[in-house]
């Protein structure tokens, strides 16, 4: 689980990032990336709808996989990032998710 300082706290914050942020498309998920205030750690939010999988256990497992992958990367501060999952993410393993996150983060310039 992500530490509290790395989580987007409120639904209003998620809406702000979706409204102001830049959309980056991937095959497993999309990212909404927005700059936040200076000297603030990068914060993450996850949107995995019940259309992806009906069982909350599976959706929560995906959130844990995504957050675990994020914590292994060196990420620059001052970003707000929202993950929007796609249906394909259910059938892939951890290594594919990690490779996709790295590819999209490099594209955006979030990792060092």
Coordinates of N, CA and C in Angstrom, one line a residue:
X1 N 0.8 -1.2 0.0 CA 0.0 0.0 0.0 C 0.9 1.2 0.0
X2 N 0.4 2.2 -0.7 CA 1.2 3.5 -0.8 C 1.1 4.2 0.5
X3 N 2.2 4.9 0.9 CA 2.2 5.7 2.1 C 1.2 6.9 1.8
X4 N 0.7 7.4 2.9 CA -0.4 8.4 2.8 C 0.1 9.7 2.0
X5 N 1.3 10.0 2.1 CA 1.8 11.2 1.4 C 1.9 11.0 -0.1
X6 N 1.8 9.8 -0.6 CA 1.8 9.5 -2.0 C 0.5 9.1 -2.6
X7 N -0.6 9.4 -1.8 CA -2.0 9.1 -2.3 C -2.7 10.4 -2.6
X8 N -3.5 10.4 -3.7 CA -4.4 11.5 -4.0 C -5.6 11.4 -3.0
X9 N -5.8 12.3 -2.2 CA -6.7 12.1 -1.1 C -8.2 12.2 -1.4
X10 N -8.7 13.1 -2.2 CA -10.1 13.3 -2.4 C -10.6 13.1 -3.8
X11 N -11.8 12.8 -4.0 CA -12.4 12.7 -5.3 C -12.2 14.0 -6.1
X12 N -12.3 15.2 -5.4 CA -12.1 16.4 -6.1 C -10.7 16.5 -6.7
X13 N -9.7 16.0 -6.0 CA -8.3 16.0 -6.5 C -8.2 15.1 -7.7
X14 N -8.9 13.9 -7.7 CA -8.9 13.1 -8.9 C -9.6 13.8 -10.1
X15 N -10.7 14.5 -9.8 CA -11.3 15.2 -10.9 C -10.5 16.3 -11.4
X16 N -9.7 17.0 -10.6 CA -8.8 18.1 -11.0 C -7.7 17.5 -11.9
X17 N -7.2 16.4 -11.5 CA -6.1 15.8 -12.4 C -6.7 15.4 -13.7
X18 N -7.9 14.8 -13.7 CA -8.5 14.3 -14.9 C -8.8 15.5 -15.8
X19 N -9.2 16.6 -15.2 CA -9.6 17.8 -16.0 C -8.3 18.5 -16.6
X20 N -7.3 18.8 -15.7 CA -6.2 19.6 -16.1 C -5.0 18.7 -16.7
X21 N -5.0 17.4 -16.4 CA -3.9 16.6 -16.7 C -3.8 16.2 -18.2
X22 N -2.6 15.7 -18.5 CA -2.3 15.3 -19.8 C -2.6 13.8 -19.9
X23 N -3.3 13.3 -20.9 CA -3.7 11.9 -21.0 C -2.6 11.1 -21.8
X24 N -2.1 10.1 -21.3 CA -1.1 9.2 -22.0 C -1.8 7.8 -22.0
X25 N -1.9 7.3 -23.3 CA -2.6 6.0 -23.5 C -1.5 4.9 -23.5
X26 N -1.9 3.8 -22.8 CA -1.1 2.6 -22.8 C -2.0 1.4 -23.2
X27 N -1.4 0.2 -23.4 CA -2.3 -0.9 -23.7 C -3.0 -1.5 -22.5
X28 N -2.4 -1.4 -21.3 CA -3.1 -1.9 -20.1 C -3.8 -0.9 -19.3
X29 N -3.4 0.4 -19.4 CA -4.1 1.5 -18.7 C -3.7 2.8 -19.3
X30 N -4.4 3.8 -18.9 CA -4.1 5.2 -19.3 C -3.6 5.9 -18.1
X31 N -2.8 7.0 -18.3 CA -2.4 7.8 -17.2 C -2.9 9.3 -17.4
X32 N -3.4 9.9 -16.4 CA -3.6 11.3 -16.4 C -2.5 11.9 -15.5
X33 N -1.7 12.8 -16.1 CA -0.6 13.4 -15.4 C -0.7 14.9 -15.3
X34 N -0.6 15.4 -14.1 CA -0.7 16.8 -13.9 C 0.4 17.3 -13.0
X35 N 0.9 18.5 -13.2 CA 1.9 19.0 -12.3 C 1.3 19.5 -11.0
X36 N 1.9 19.3 -9.9 CA 1.4 19.7 -8.6 C 2.3 20.8 -8.1
X37 N 2.0 21.3 -6.9 CA 2.8 22.4 -6.3 C 4.3 21.9 -6.0
X38 N 5.2 22.8 -5.9 CA 6.6 22.5 -5.8 C 6.8 21.8 -4.4
X39 N 7.9 21.0 -4.3 CA 8.3 20.4 -3.1 C 7.3 19.5 -2.5
X40 N 6.4 19.0 -3.3 CA 5.4 18.0 -2.8 C 5.7 16.7 -3.5
X41 N 5.6 15.6 -2.7 CA 5.9 14.3 -3.3 C 4.9 14.0 -4.4
X42 N 5.3 13.1 -5.3 CA 4.3 12.7 -6.4 C 3.2 11.9 -5.7
X43 N 2.0 12.1 -6.1 CA 0.8 11.4 -5.6 C 0.1 10.7 -6.7
X44 N -0.5 9.5 -6.3 CA -1.1 8.6 -7.2 C -2.5 8.3 -6.8
X45 N -3.3 8.1 -7.8 CA -4.7 7.6 -7.6 C -5.0 6.5 -8.6
X46 N -5.9 5.6 -8.3 CA -6.2 4.5 -9.1 C -7.7 4.4 -9.3
X47 N -8.1 4.3 -10.6 CA -9.5 4.1 -10.9 C -9.6 2.8 -11.7
X48 N -10.2 1.8 -11.0 CA -10.4 0.5 -11.6 C -11.9 0.2 -11.3
X49 N -12.7 0.4 -12.4 CA -14.1 0.2 -12.3 C -14.6 -1.2 -12.2
X50 N -15.8 -1.4 -11.8 CA -16.4 -2.7 -11.7 C -16.6 -3.3 -13.1
X51 N -16.4 -2.5 -14.1 CA -16.5 -3.1 -15.5 C -15.2 -3.9 -15.8
X52 N -14.1 -3.6 -15.1 CA -12.9 -4.3 -15.3 C -13.0 -5.7 -14.7
X53 N -13.5 -5.8 -13.5 CA -13.8 -7.1 -12.9 C -14.8 -6.8 -11.8
X54 N -15.8 -7.8 -11.7 CA -16.9 -7.6 -10.8 C -16.5 -7.7 -9.3
X55 N -15.5 -8.6 -9.1 CA -15.0 -8.8 -7.7 C -14.1 -7.8 -7.2
X56 N -14.4 -7.2 -6.0 CA -13.6 -6.2 -5.4 C -12.2 -6.7 -5.1
X57 N -12.1 -8.0 -4.7 CA -10.8 -8.6 -4.4 C -9.9 -8.5 -5.5
X58 N -10.3 -8.7 -6.8 CA -9.4 -8.6 -7.9 C -9.0 -7.2 -8.2
X59 N -10.0 -6.3 -8.1 CA -9.7 -4.8 -8.3 C -8.7 -4.3 -7.3
X60 N -8.9 -4.7 -6.0 CA -7.9 -4.3 -5.0 C -6.5 -4.9 -5.2
X61 N -6.5 -6.2 -5.7 CA -5.2 -6.8 -6.0 C -4.5 -6.0 -7.1
X62 N -5.2 -5.5 -8.1 CA -4.6 -4.7 -9.2 C -4.0 -3.4 -8.6
X63 N -4.8 -2.8 -7.7 CA -4.3 -1.6 -7.0 C -3.0 -1.8 -6.3
X64 N -3.0 -3.0 -5.6 CA -1.8 -3.3 -4.8 C -0.6 -3.6 -5.7
X65 N -0.8 -4.3 -6.9 CA 0.2 -4.5 -7.8 C 0.8 -3.2 -8.4
X66 N -0.1 -2.3 -8.8 CA 0.3 -1.0 -9.3 C 1.1 -0.2 -8.3
X67 N 0.6 -0.2 -7.1 CA 1.3 0.6 -6.0 C 2.7 0.0 -5.7
X68 N 2.7 -1.3 -5.7 CA 4.0 -2.0 -5.4 C 5.0 -1.7 -6.5
X69 N 4.6 -1.7 -7.7 CA 5.5 -1.4 -8.8 C 6.0 0.1 -8.8
X70 N 5.1 1.0 -8.4 CA 5.4 2.4 -8.3 C 6.5 2.6 -7.3
X71 N 6.4 1.9 -6.1 CA 7.3 2.2 -5.0 C 8.7 1.7 -5.4
X72 N 8.9 0.8 -6.4 CA 10.2 0.3 -6.7 C 10.9 1.3 -7.7
X73 N 10.2 2.3 -8.2 CA 10.8 3.2 -9.2 C 11.3 4.5 -8.5
X74 N 12.3 5.1 -9.1 CA 12.7 6.5 -8.6 C 11.9 7.5 -9.4
X75 N 10.9 8.1 -8.7 CA 10.0 9.0 -9.3 C 10.3 10.5 -8.9
X76 N 10.3 11.4 -9.9 CA 10.5 12.8 -9.6 C 9.3 13.3 -8.8
X77 N 9.6 14.3 -7.9 CA 8.5 14.9 -7.1 C 7.6 15.9 -8.0
X78 N 6.6 16.3 -7.4 CA 5.7 17.4 -7.9 C 4.8 17.0 -9.1
X79 N 4.3 15.7 -9.1 CA 3.4 15.2 -10.1 C 2.2 14.6 -9.4
X80 N 1.0 14.7 -10.0 CA -0.2 14.0 -9.6 C -0.5 13.1 -10.7
X81 N -0.7 11.8 -10.5 CA -0.9 10.8 -11.5 C -2.1 9.9 -11.2
X82 N -3.0 9.8 -12.1 CA -4.1 8.9 -12.0 C -4.0 7.8 -13.0
X83 N -4.1 6.5 -12.5 CA -4.2 5.4 -13.4 C -5.6 5.0 -13.7
X84 N -5.9 4.9 -15.0 CA -7.2 4.4 -15.4 C -7.1 3.1 -16.1
X85 N -7.5 2.0 -15.4 CA -7.3 0.7 -15.8 C -8.2 0.3 -17.0
X86 N -7.6 -0.6 -17.9 CA -8.4 -1.2 -19.0 C -8.6 -2.7 -18.7
X87 N -9.5 -3.2 -19.4 CA -9.9 -4.6 -19.2 C -8.8 -5.6 -19.4
X88 N -7.8 -5.3 -20.3 CA -6.7 -6.2 -20.6 C -5.8 -6.4 -19.4
X89 N -5.8 -5.5 -18.4 CA -4.9 -5.6 -17.2 C -5.2 -6.8 -16.4
X90 N -6.4 -7.4 -16.5 CA -6.7 -8.6 -15.6 C -5.9 -9.8 -16.0
X91 N -5.5 -10.0 -17.3 CA -4.9 -11.2 -17.7 C -3.4 -11.1 -17.8
X92 N -2.7 -10.1 -17.3 CA -1.3 -10.0 -17.4 C -0.6 -10.2 -16.1
X93 N 0.7 -10.5 -16.1 CA 1.4 -10.7 -14.9 C 2.1 -9.4 -14.4
X94 N 2.8 -9.5 -13.3 CA 3.5 -8.4 -12.7 C 4.5 -7.8 -13.6
X95 N 5.3 -8.6 -14.3 CA 6.4 -8.1 -15.1 C 5.9 -7.3 -16.3
X96 N 4.8 -7.7 -16.9 CA 4.2 -6.9 -18.0 C 3.7 -5.5 -17.4
X97 N 3.1 -5.5 -16.3 CA 2.6 -4.3 -15.7 C 3.7 -3.4 -15.4
X98 N 4.8 -3.9 -14.8 CA 6.0 -3.1 -14.5 C 6.6 -2.5 -15.8
X99 N 6.7 -3.3 -16.8 CA 7.3 -2.8 -18.1 C 6.4 -1.7 -18.7
X100 N 5.1 -1.8 -18.6 CA 4.2 -0.8 -19.1 C 4.3 0.5 -18.3
X101 N 4.3 0.4 -17.0 CA 4.5 1.6 -16.2 C 5.8 2.3 -16.5
X102 N 6.9 1.6 -16.6 CA 8.2 2.2 -16.9 C 8.1 2.9 -18.3
X103 N 7.5 2.2 -19.2 CA 7.4 2.8 -20.6 C 6.6 4.1 -20.6
X104 N 5.5 4.1 -19.9 CA 4.7 5.3 -19.9 C 5.3 6.4 -19.0
X105 N 5.9 6.1 -17.9 CA 6.6 7.1 -17.1 C 7.8 7.7 -17.8
X106 N 8.5 6.9 -18.6 CA 9.6 7.5 -19.3 C 9.1 8.5 -20.4
X107 N 7.9 8.1 -21.0 CA 7.3 8.9 -22.0 C 6.9 10.3 -21.5
X108 N 6.4 10.3 -20.2 CA 6.0 11.5 -19.6 C 7.2 12.3 -18.9
X109 N 8.2 11.5 -18.6 CA 9.4 12.2 -17.9 C 9.2 12.2 -16.4
X110 N 8.6 11.2 -15.9 CA 8.3 11.2 -14.4 C 9.4 10.5 -13.7
X111 N 10.1 9.5 -14.3 CA 11.1 8.8 -13.6 C 12.5 9.3 -14.0
X112 N 13.4 9.2 -13.0 CA 14.8 9.8 -13.2 C 15.6 8.8 -13.9

